[in-house]
CSV table of C-alpha atoms in Angstrom, one decimal:
chain,number,residue,atom,x,y,z
A,210,MET,CA,227.1,-12.1,-68.6
A,211,ALA,CA,228.3,-12.4,-72.2
A,212,GLN,CA,225.7,-11.3,-74.7
A,213,LYS,CA,225.1,-11.1,-78.4
A,214,ARG,CA,223.5,-7.9,-79.7
A,215,VAL,CA,222.4,-7.4,-83.2
A,216,LEU,CA,221.6,-4.0,-84.8
A,217,VAL,CA,219.3,-4.2,-87.8
A,218,ILE,CA,219.4,-1.4,-90.4
A,219,ASP,CA,216.4,-1.8,-92.6
A,220,GLU,CA,212.9,-0.5,-93.3
A,221,GLU,CA,210.2,-1.2,-90.7
A,222,SER,CA,208.1,-4.1,-91.8
A,223,ALA,CA,206.3,-7.2,-90.6
A,224,PHE,CA,209.5,-9.1,-91.4
A,225,THR,CA,211.7,-6.9,-89.1
A,226,ARG,CA,209.0,-7.1,-86.3
A,227,PHE,CA,209.0,-10.9,-86.6
A,228,LEU,CA,212.8,-11.0,-86.7
A,229,GLN,CA,213.1,-9.0,-83.5
A,230,ASP,CA,210.7,-11.2,-81.6
A,231,ASP,CA,212.3,-14.4,-82.9
A,232,LEU,CA,215.9,-13.5,-82.1
A,233,GLU,CA,214.9,-12.2,-78.6
A,234,GLN,CA,213.4,-15.6,-77.9
A,235,ARG,CA,216.8,-17.1,-78.7
A,236,GLU,CA,218.3,-14.7,-76.1
A,237,ILE,CA,219.9,-12.5,-78.8
A,238,SER,CA,219.2,-8.8,-78.2
A,239,VAL,CA,218.0,-6.8,-81.1
A,240,ALA,CA,217.7,-3.0,-81.9
A,241,CYS,CA,216.7,-1.4,-85.2
A,242,VAL,CA,217.6,1.7,-87.1
A,243,TYR,CA,214.7,2.7,-89.4
A,244,SER,CA,215.8,6.3,-89.9
A,245,PRO,CA,218.9,8.4,-89.2
A,246,GLY,CA,217.2,9.7,-86.1
A,247,ASP,CA,217.5,6.2,-84.5
A,248,GLU,CA,221.3,6.1,-84.5
A,249,ASN,CA,221.8,7.7,-81.1
A,250,GLY,CA,219.9,4.8,-79.6
A,251,ALA,CA,221.9,2.4,-81.8
A,252,THR,CA,225.1,3.7,-80.3
A,253,ALA,CA,223.8,3.3,-76.7
A,254,PHE,CA,222.7,-0.2,-77.6
A,255,ALA,CA,226.3,-1.1,-78.2
A,256,PRO,CA,225.8,-3.9,-80.8
A,257,ASN,CA,228.4,-6.4,-81.7
A,258,VAL,CA,226.8,-7.4,-85.0
A,259,ILE,CA,225.1,-5.4,-87.8
A,260,LEU,CA,222.5,-6.8,-90.2
A,261,ALA,CA,221.9,-4.2,-92.9
A,262,ASP,CA,219.9,-3.7,-96.1
A,263,ARG,CA,221.9,-2.1,-98.9
A,264,LYS,CA,219.4,0.6,-99.7
A,265,MET,CA,219.3,1.7,-96.1
A,266,LEU,CA,223.0,2.3,-95.7
A,267,SER,CA,223.1,6.1,-96.1
A,268,GLN,CA,226.1,8.3,-95.5
A,269,SER,CA,225.0,8.8,-91.9
A,270,SER,CA,225.3,5.1,-91.2
A,271,ALA,CA,229.0,5.0,-91.9
A,272,GLY,CA,229.9,6.0,-88.3
A,273,LEU,CA,228.0,3.1,-86.9
A,274,LEU,CA,229.8,0.7,-89.3
A,275,HIS,CA,233.2,2.0,-88.3
A,276,GLN,CA,232.5,1.3,-84.6
A,277,LEU,CA,231.6,-2.4,-85.0
A,278,PRO,CA,233.9,-5.4,-85.3
A,279,LEU,CA,231.4,-7.4,-87.5
A,280,VAL,CA,228.8,-6.5,-90.2
A,281,LEU,CA,226.2,-8.8,-91.7
A,282,MET,CA,224.5,-7.3,-94.7
A,283,THR,CA,221.6,-8.6,-96.7
A,284,GLY,CA,221.0,-8.5,-100.4
A,285,THR,CA,219.9,-10.7,-103.3
A,286,ASP,CA,223.3,-10.2,-105.1
A,287,PRO,CA,226.2,-11.8,-103.2
A,288,GLN,CA,228.6,-9.4,-105.0
A,289,TRP,CA,226.8,-6.1,-104.3
A,290,HIS,CA,229.1,-5.1,-101.4
A,291,SER,CA,231.9,-4.3,-103.8
A,292,GLY,CA,230.0,-1.2,-105.0
A,293,SER,CA,231.2,2.3,-104.8
A,294,GLU,CA,228.8,3.8,-102.2
A,295,GLU,CA,230.8,5.4,-99.4
A,296,PRO,CA,229.3,3.5,-96.4
A,297,LEU,CA,229.9,0.2,-98.2
A,298,ALA,CA,233.4,1.1,-99.3
A,299,THR,CA,234.4,2.0,-95.7
A,300,ALA,CA,232.8,-1.2,-94.4
A,301,ASN,CA,234.2,-3.7,-96.9
A,302,SER,CA,236.7,-5.2,-94.6
A,303,GLN,CA,234.0,-6.0,-92.1
A,304,ILE,CA,231.5,-7.8,-94.3
A,305,VAL,CA,231.5,-11.5,-93.4
A,306,ALA,CA,228.5,-12.7,-95.3
A,307,THR,CA,225.5,-11.8,-97.5
A,308,ILE,CA,222.1,-13.4,-97.3
A,309,PRO,CA,219.1,-12.8,-99.5
A,310,LYS,CA,215.8,-11.5,-98.0
A,311,PRO,CA,213.6,-12.9,-96.8
A,312,PHE,CA,215.5,-15.5,-94.8
A,313,GLU,CA,214.8,-17.9,-92.0
A,314,PRO,CA,216.1,-16.7,-88.6
A,315,ASP,CA,218.0,-19.9,-88.3
A,316,THR,CA,220.2,-18.8,-91.1
A,317,LEU,CA,221.1,-15.5,-89.4
A,318,THR,CA,221.5,-17.2,-86.0
A,319,GLU,CA,224.2,-19.5,-87.5
A,320,LEU,CA,226.1,-16.6,-88.8
A,321,ILE,CA,225.9,-14.8,-85.5
A,322,ASP,CA,227.1,-17.8,-83.6
A,323,ARG,CA,230.0,-18.2,-86.1
A,324,TYR,CA,231.3,-14.6,-86.2
A,325,ALA,CA,230.0,-12.6,-83.3
A,326,THR,CA,232.2,-11.9,-80.3
A,327,ASP,CA,230.3,-12.0,-77.0
A,328,SER,CA,230.3,-8.6,-75.3
A,329,GLN,CA,230.9,-8.3,-71.6
A,330,LYS,CA,229.3,-4.9,-71.5
A,331,VAL,CA,226.1,-4.7,-69.5
A,332,ASN,CA,223.4,-3.7,-71.9
A,333,LEU,CA,221.2,-1.3,-69.9
A,334,ASP,CA,217.8,-0.7,-71.5
A,335,SER,CA,217.7,2.6,-69.5
A,336,GLU,CA,220.6,3.9,-71.5
A,337,TYR,CA,218.9,3.1,-74.7
A,338,ILE,CA,215.7,4.9,-73.5
A,339,GLY,CA,217.8,7.8,-72.4
A,340,ALA,CA,219.4,8.1,-75.8
A,341,LEU,CA,216.0,8.2,-77.5
A,342,ILE,CA,214.7,10.8,-75.1
A,343,ALA,CA,217.9,12.9,-75.7
A,344,SER,CA,217.4,12.8,-79.4
A,345,ASP,CA,213.6,13.4,-79.1
A,346,ARG,CA,212.8,10.1,-80.6
A,347,LEU,CA,211.0,8.3,-77.8
A,348,LEU,CA,207.4,9.2,-78.7
A,349,ASP,CA,208.0,8.8,-82.5
A,350,ASN,CA,209.2,5.2,-81.9
A,351,LEU,CA,206.3,4.1,-79.7
A,352,VAL,CA,203.7,2.0,-81.4
A,353,VAL,CA,200.5,0.3,-80.1
A,354,GLU,CA,199.7,-3.4,-80.7
A,355,PHE,CA,196.8,-5.4,-79.3
A,356,GLN,CA,196.9,-8.8,-77.7
A,357,SER,CA,193.7,-10.9,-77.3
A,358,LYS,CA,192.1,-12.0,-74.1
A,359,HIS,CA,190.2,-15.3,-74.1
A,360,ALA,CA,187.5,-17.1,-72.1
A,361,LEU,CA,189.1,-20.0,-70.3
A,362,ASP,CA,186.1,-22.3,-70.7
A,363,ASP,CA,185.9,-22.3,-74.5
A,364,GLY,CA,188.8,-20.1,-75.8
A,365,ARG,CA,186.7,-17.4,-77.5
A,366,VAL,CA,188.1,-13.9,-77.8
A,367,VAL,CA,186.5,-11.7,-75.1
A,368,GLY,CA,188.7,-8.5,-75.4
A,369,TYR,CA,192.0,-6.9,-76.3
A,370,GLU,CA,194.8,-5.2,-74.4
A,371,ALA,CA,196.8,-2.4,-75.9
A,372,LEU,CA,200.5,-2.8,-75.5
A,373,SER,CA,203.0,0.0,-76.0
A,374,ARG,CA,206.1,-1.1,-77.9
A,375,LEU,CA,209.3,0.6,-79.1
A,376,LYS,CA,209.3,-0.3,-82.8
A,377,THR,CA,213.1,-0.1,-82.7
A,378,ARG,CA,213.5,-2.2,-79.6
A,379,ARG,CA,210.5,-4.4,-79.1
A,380,ALA,CA,211.8,-6.4,-76.1
A,381,ILE,CA,211.8,-3.4,-73.7
A,382,SER,CA,208.8,-3.5,-71.4
A,383,PRO,CA,206.5,-0.4,-70.9
A,384,ALA,CA,207.6,-0.5,-67.2
A,385,THR,CA,211.1,0.2,-68.3
A,386,ILE,CA,210.1,2.8,-70.8
A,387,PHE,CA,208.1,4.7,-68.3
A,388,SER,CA,210.3,4.4,-65.2
A,389,ALA,CA,211.0,7.0,-62.6
A,390,ALA,CA,213.8,8.3,-64.8
A,391,THR,CA,211.3,9.3,-67.5
A,392,GLU,CA,209.6,12.7,-67.4
A,393,ILE,CA,206.0,12.4,-66.3
A,394,SER,CA,205.0,14.7,-69.2
A,395,LEU,CA,206.3,12.2,-71.7
A,396,GLU,CA,204.4,9.4,-70.0
A,397,ILE,CA,201.2,11.4,-70.0
A,398,GLU,CA,201.5,12.1,-73.7
A,399,ALA,CA,202.4,8.5,-74.6
A,400,THR,CA,199.5,7.1,-72.5
A,401,MET,CA,197.0,9.5,-74.0
A,402,ASN,CA,198.2,8.4,-77.5
A,403,VAL,CA,197.4,4.8,-76.4
A,404,VAL,CA,194.0,5.9,-75.1
A,405,ASP,CA,193.2,7.4,-78.5
A,406,GLN,CA,194.1,4.1,-80.2
A,407,VAL,CA,192.1,2.1,-77.8
A,408,MET,CA,189.0,4.2,-78.3
A,409,LYS,CA,189.4,4.1,-82.0
A,410,LEU,CA,189.6,0.3,-81.9
A,411,ALA,CA,186.7,0.0,-79.5
A,412,GLY,CA,184.6,2.1,-81.8
A,413,ALA,CA,185.6,0.1,-84.9
A,414,LEU,CA,184.8,-3.1,-83.2
A,415,ARG,CA,181.3,-1.8,-82.3
A,416,ARG,CA,180.6,-0.7,-85.8
A,417,SER,CA,181.6,-4.2,-87.0
A,418,ARG,CA,179.3,-5.7,-84.5
A,419,LYS,CA,182.1,-7.2,-82.4
A,420,ARG,CA,181.3,-5.6,-79.1
A,421,MET,CA,184.1,-6.4,-76.7
A,422,PRO,CA,186.2,-4.3,-74.3
A,423,VAL,CA,189.6,-2.9,-75.2
A,424,SER,CA,192.0,-2.0,-72.4
A,425,PHE,CA,195.0,0.3,-71.9
A,426,ASN,CA,197.7,0.3,-69.2
A,427,CYS,CA,198.0,3.3,-66.9
A,428,SER,CA,200.5,3.6,-64.0
A,429,ALA,CA,198.9,4.5,-60.7
A,430,ILE,CA,201.1,7.5,-60.4
A,431,LEU,CA,199.4,9.1,-63.5
A,432,LEU,CA,196.0,9.0,-61.7
A,433,THR,CA,197.5,11.5,-59.2
A,434,GLN,CA,198.4,13.9,-62.0
A,435,SER,CA,195.7,16.5,-62.7
A,436,ASP,CA,196.9,17.1,-66.3
A,437,PHE,CA,196.4,13.4,-67.1
A,438,VAL,CA,193.1,13.0,-65.3
A,439,ASP,CA,191.7,16.1,-67.0
A,440,SER,CA,192.7,14.8,-70.4
A,441,LEU,CA,191.3,11.4,-69.7
A,442,PHE,CA,187.9,12.8,-68.6
A,443,ALA,CA,187.8,15.0,-71.7
A,444,ARG,CA,188.3,11.9,-73.9
A,445,LEU,CA,185.6,10.0,-72.1
A,446,GLN,CA,183.1,12.9,-72.5
A,447,GLN,CA,183.9,13.0,-76.2
A,448,SER,CA,183.3,9.2,-76.6
A,449,ALA,CA,180.3,8.7,-74.3
A,450,ASN,CA,178.9,6.1,-76.7
A,451,LEU,CA,181.8,3.8,-75.8
A,452,GLY,CA,180.7,3.3,-72.2
A,453,GLY,CA,181.7,-0.2,-71.0
A,454,SER,CA,183.9,-0.8,-74.0
A,455,VAL,CA,187.1,0.6,-72.5
A,456,ILE,CA,189.1,-0.8,-69.5
A,457,MET,CA,191.9,1.0,-67.7
A,458,GLU,CA,194.5,-1.5,-66.3
A,459,ILE,CA,196.2,0.1,-63.3
A,460,THR,CA,199.9,-0.7,-62.9
A,461,GLU,CA,202.1,0.3,-60.0
A,462,GLU,CA,205.6,-1.0,-60.4
A,463,ASN,CA,208.1,0.7,-58.1
A,464,ARG,CA,206.4,4.1,-57.9
A,465,VAL,CA,204.1,4.1,-55.0
A,466,ALA,CA,201.0,6.3,-55.5
A,467,ASN,CA,198.5,7.6,-52.9
A,468,ILE,CA,196.0,4.8,-53.0
A,469,LYS,CA,193.1,7.0,-51.6
A,470,VAL,CA,193.6,9.5,-54.4
A,471,VAL,CA,193.7,6.7,-57.0
A,472,SER,CA,190.5,5.2,-55.5
A,473,GLU,CA,188.6,8.5,-55.7
A,474,ILE,CA,189.6,9.1,-59.3
A,475,CYS,CA,188.6,5.5,-60.3
A,476,GLN,CA,185.2,6.0,-58.7
A,477,MET,CA,184.7,9.2,-60.8
A,478,LEU,CA,185.9,7.5,-64.0
A,479,ASN,CA,183.5,4.7,-63.3
A,480,GLN,CA,180.6,7.2,-63.6
A,481,TYR,CA,181.8,7.9,-67.2
A,482,GLY,CA,181.6,4.2,-68.1
A,483,LEU,CA,185.3,3.4,-67.7
A,484,LYS,CA,186.0,0.1,-66.1
A,485,VAL,CA,189.0,-0.5,-63.9
A,486,SER,CA,191.3,-3.5,-63.8
A,487,ILE,CA,194.2,-4.3,-61.5
A,488,ASP,CA,197.2,-5.3,-63.6
A,489,ASP,CA,200.1,-7.5,-62.7
A,490,TYR,CA,198.7,-8.6,-59.3
A,491,GLY,CA,201.3,-10.4,-57.3
A,492,THR,CA,204.2,-8.0,-58.1
A,493,GLY,CA,205.3,-4.7,-56.7
A,494,HIS,CA,203.2,-3.2,-53.9
A,495,SER,CA,199.9,-4.9,-54.9
A,496,ASN,CA,198.0,-6.7,-52.1
A,497,LEU,CA,194.4,-7.2,-51.3
A,498,ASP,CA,194.3,-4.6,-48.5
A,499,ARG,CA,195.8,-2.0,-50.7
A,500,ILE,CA,193.4,-2.5,-53.7
A,501,ALA,CA,190.3,-3.2,-51.7
A,502,GLU,CA,189.1,0.4,-51.9
A,503,ILE,CA,189.5,0.6,-55.7
A,504,PRO,CA,186.2,-0.2,-57.6
A,505,PHE,CA,187.8,-2.7,-59.9
A,506,ALA,CA,185.9,-5.0,-62.3
A,507,GLU,CA,188.8,-7.2,-63.2
A,508,LEU,CA,192.1,-8.4,-61.7
A,509,LYS,CA,195.0,-9.8,-63.6
A,510,LEU,CA,197.3,-12.3,-62.1
A,511,ASP,CA,200.9,-11.6,-63.0
A,512,LYS,CA,202.6,-14.3,-65.1
A,513,GLU,CA,205.5,-14.8,-62.6
A,514,ILE,CA,203.2,-15.8,-59.7
A,515,PHE,CA,201.1,-17.9,-62.1
A,516,TRP,CA,204.2,-19.7,-63.4
A,517,ALA,CA,205.4,-20.2,-59.8
A,518,PHE,CA,202.1,-22.0,-59.1
A,519,CYS,CA,202.6,-24.1,-62.3
A,520,ASN,CA,206.0,-25.1,-61.0
A,521,ASP,CA,204.6,-26.0,-57.5
A,522,ARG,CA,206.4,-23.1,-55.8
A,523,VAL,CA,203.1,-21.4,-54.9
A,524,PRO,CA,200.2,-23.4,-53.4
A,525,ILE,CA,196.9,-23.4,-55.2
A,526,SER,CA,195.3,-22.0,-52.0
A,527,VAL,CA,197.1,-18.7,-52.4
A,528,LEU,CA,195.9,-17.9,-55.9
A,529,GLY,CA,192.5,-19.6,-55.2
A,530,SER,CA,191.8,-17.2,-52.3
A,531,ILE,CA,192.6,-14.2,-54.6
A,532,ILE,CA,190.2,-15.5,-57.2
A,533,ASP,CA,187.5,-16.1,-54.6
A,534,PHE,CA,188.0,-12.6,-53.3
A,535,CYS,CA,187.4,-11.2,-56.7
A,536,HIS,CA,184.4,-13.3,-57.5
A,537,MET,CA,182.8,-12.2,-54.2
A,538,ARG,CA,183.2,-8.6,-55.4
A,539,GLY,CA,181.7,-9.4,-58.7
A,540,ALA,CA,185.0,-9.0,-60.5
A,541,LYS,CA,186.5,-11.2,-63.2
A,542,THR,CA,190.0,-12.7,-63.0
A,543,VAL,CA,192.5,-12.9,-65.8
A,544,VAL,CA,195.6,-15.2,-65.8
A,545,GLU,CA,198.5,-13.7,-67.7
A,546,GLY,CA,201.4,-15.7,-69.2
A,547,ILE,CA,199.5,-18.7,-70.7
A,548,GLU,CA,201.9,-20.0,-73.2
A,549,THR,CA,201.4,-23.8,-73.2
A,550,SER,CA,198.5,-26.3,-72.9
A,551,LEU,CA,199.8,-27.1,-69.4
A,552,HIS,CA,199.4,-23.4,-68.5
A,553,LEU,CA,195.9,-23.4,-69.8
A,554,GLU,CA,195.0,-26.5,-67.8
A,555,LYS,CA,196.4,-25.0,-64.6
A,556,ALA,CA,194.6,-21.7,-65.2
A,557,ARG,CA,191.3,-23.6,-65.6
A,558,LEU,CA,192.1,-25.5,-62.4
A,559,LEU,CA,192.3,-22.2,-60.5
A,560,GLY,CA,188.8,-21.3,-61.5
A,561,ALA,CA,189.8,-18.0,-63.2
A,562,ASP,CA,187.6,-16.5,-65.9
A,563,GLN,CA,189.9,-15.4,-68.7
A,564,GLY,CA,193.5,-15.9,-69.9
A,565,GLN,CA,196.0,-14.1,-72.0
A,566,GLY,CA,199.4,-15.1,-73.5
A,567,PHE,CA,201.4,-16.4,-76.4
A,568,TYR,CA,199.3,-19.7,-76.4
A,569,TRP,CA,196.8,-17.7,-78.5
A,570,GLY,CA,199.3,-15.5,-80.3
A,571,ARG,CA,201.4,-12.4,-80.0
A,572,ALA,CA,200.2,-8.8,-80.0
A,573,VAL,CA,199.4,-7.5,-83.5
A,574,PRO,CA,198.9,-4.0,-85.1
A,575,PRO,CA,195.3,-2.9,-85.1
A,576,GLN,CA,194.9,-3.2,-88.9
A,577,TYR,CA,195.1,-7.0,-88.3
A,578,LEU,CA,191.9,-6.8,-86.3
A,579,VAL,CA,189.8,-4.3,-88.2
A,580,LYS,CA,189.4,-3.9,-92.0
A,581,ASP,CA,190.2,-0.5,-93.4
A,582,TRP,CA,191.7,0.6,-90.1
A,583,HIS,CA,193.2,3.7,-91.5
A,584,GLY,CA,189.8,4.7,-92.9
A,585,TYR,CA,188.2,5.2,-89.4
């Protein structure tokens, strides 16, 4: 399938985060170069358009410019590209337009549609991840943002979920980042980094008298790894005052874990005040028989099965029975993927407890939620 892919060479900022999210919604893939170390990933991304800020075009960027048929550069002076800097001089023949920052995404989209040549190359996110790992840039590029969870009855915020993002390629899901092709040691280190951020936010919320749980994702396979389990127990012992404020959302994806081992570990973690949630229910290997032994306090319905219900492809009885099962166990249910008022209405019709999705907003950095975040 033909695809437009934009490489952004700029400083990391709220603007570049917004730009990535906006263009991806328009089905335009985006990757960023925030430092010379990101260029291996940029090559693997195989862009067909470059959007670059003048001050970020270092000598090391020249190779990228040579490889591309089209360059879009930003700047306040429409004549700046005639300067003498080497990367600019070598790219002069490729510059098709200049636009001042900040600009509306519509402006850039029009230029992309006008000049970009659709590529027939299949853009594999796994290749991009592999390039970051090879250049030892994966962990450095991971950031943690938090998305709110809301009560379905009145819309109030009842918690937050930590979401791992690649700051240079925000559209790649954590499931892709930590696939079977990724070394388990990298996944352990990245997940523990998220745990630290979650505990920091949970503590900050407590101190600001906003006591509500904060959750992190953990693949089931990690719970069978002694190195990870030992590290997690150590963190919980160090933060005993956060009991009940942290939730672990178990994901399974395509890697099947020994469910008995997972259940035993979850029971031990419960004794330290860590609540357990079943994430993305309705995908992969998840089913009621498989999760029945796990002492979960929450179950999250995957957005795909929820959207199928909204489109009348899954009967209400199917999801209703899952929610009834959870309520009989004393567990809460969360509907993921609520993006419209219709979704909200349908989620309420199911009788679920909480919801999460773009209807209430996107995930944000922790400093948006807590004042003086860096002071904690």
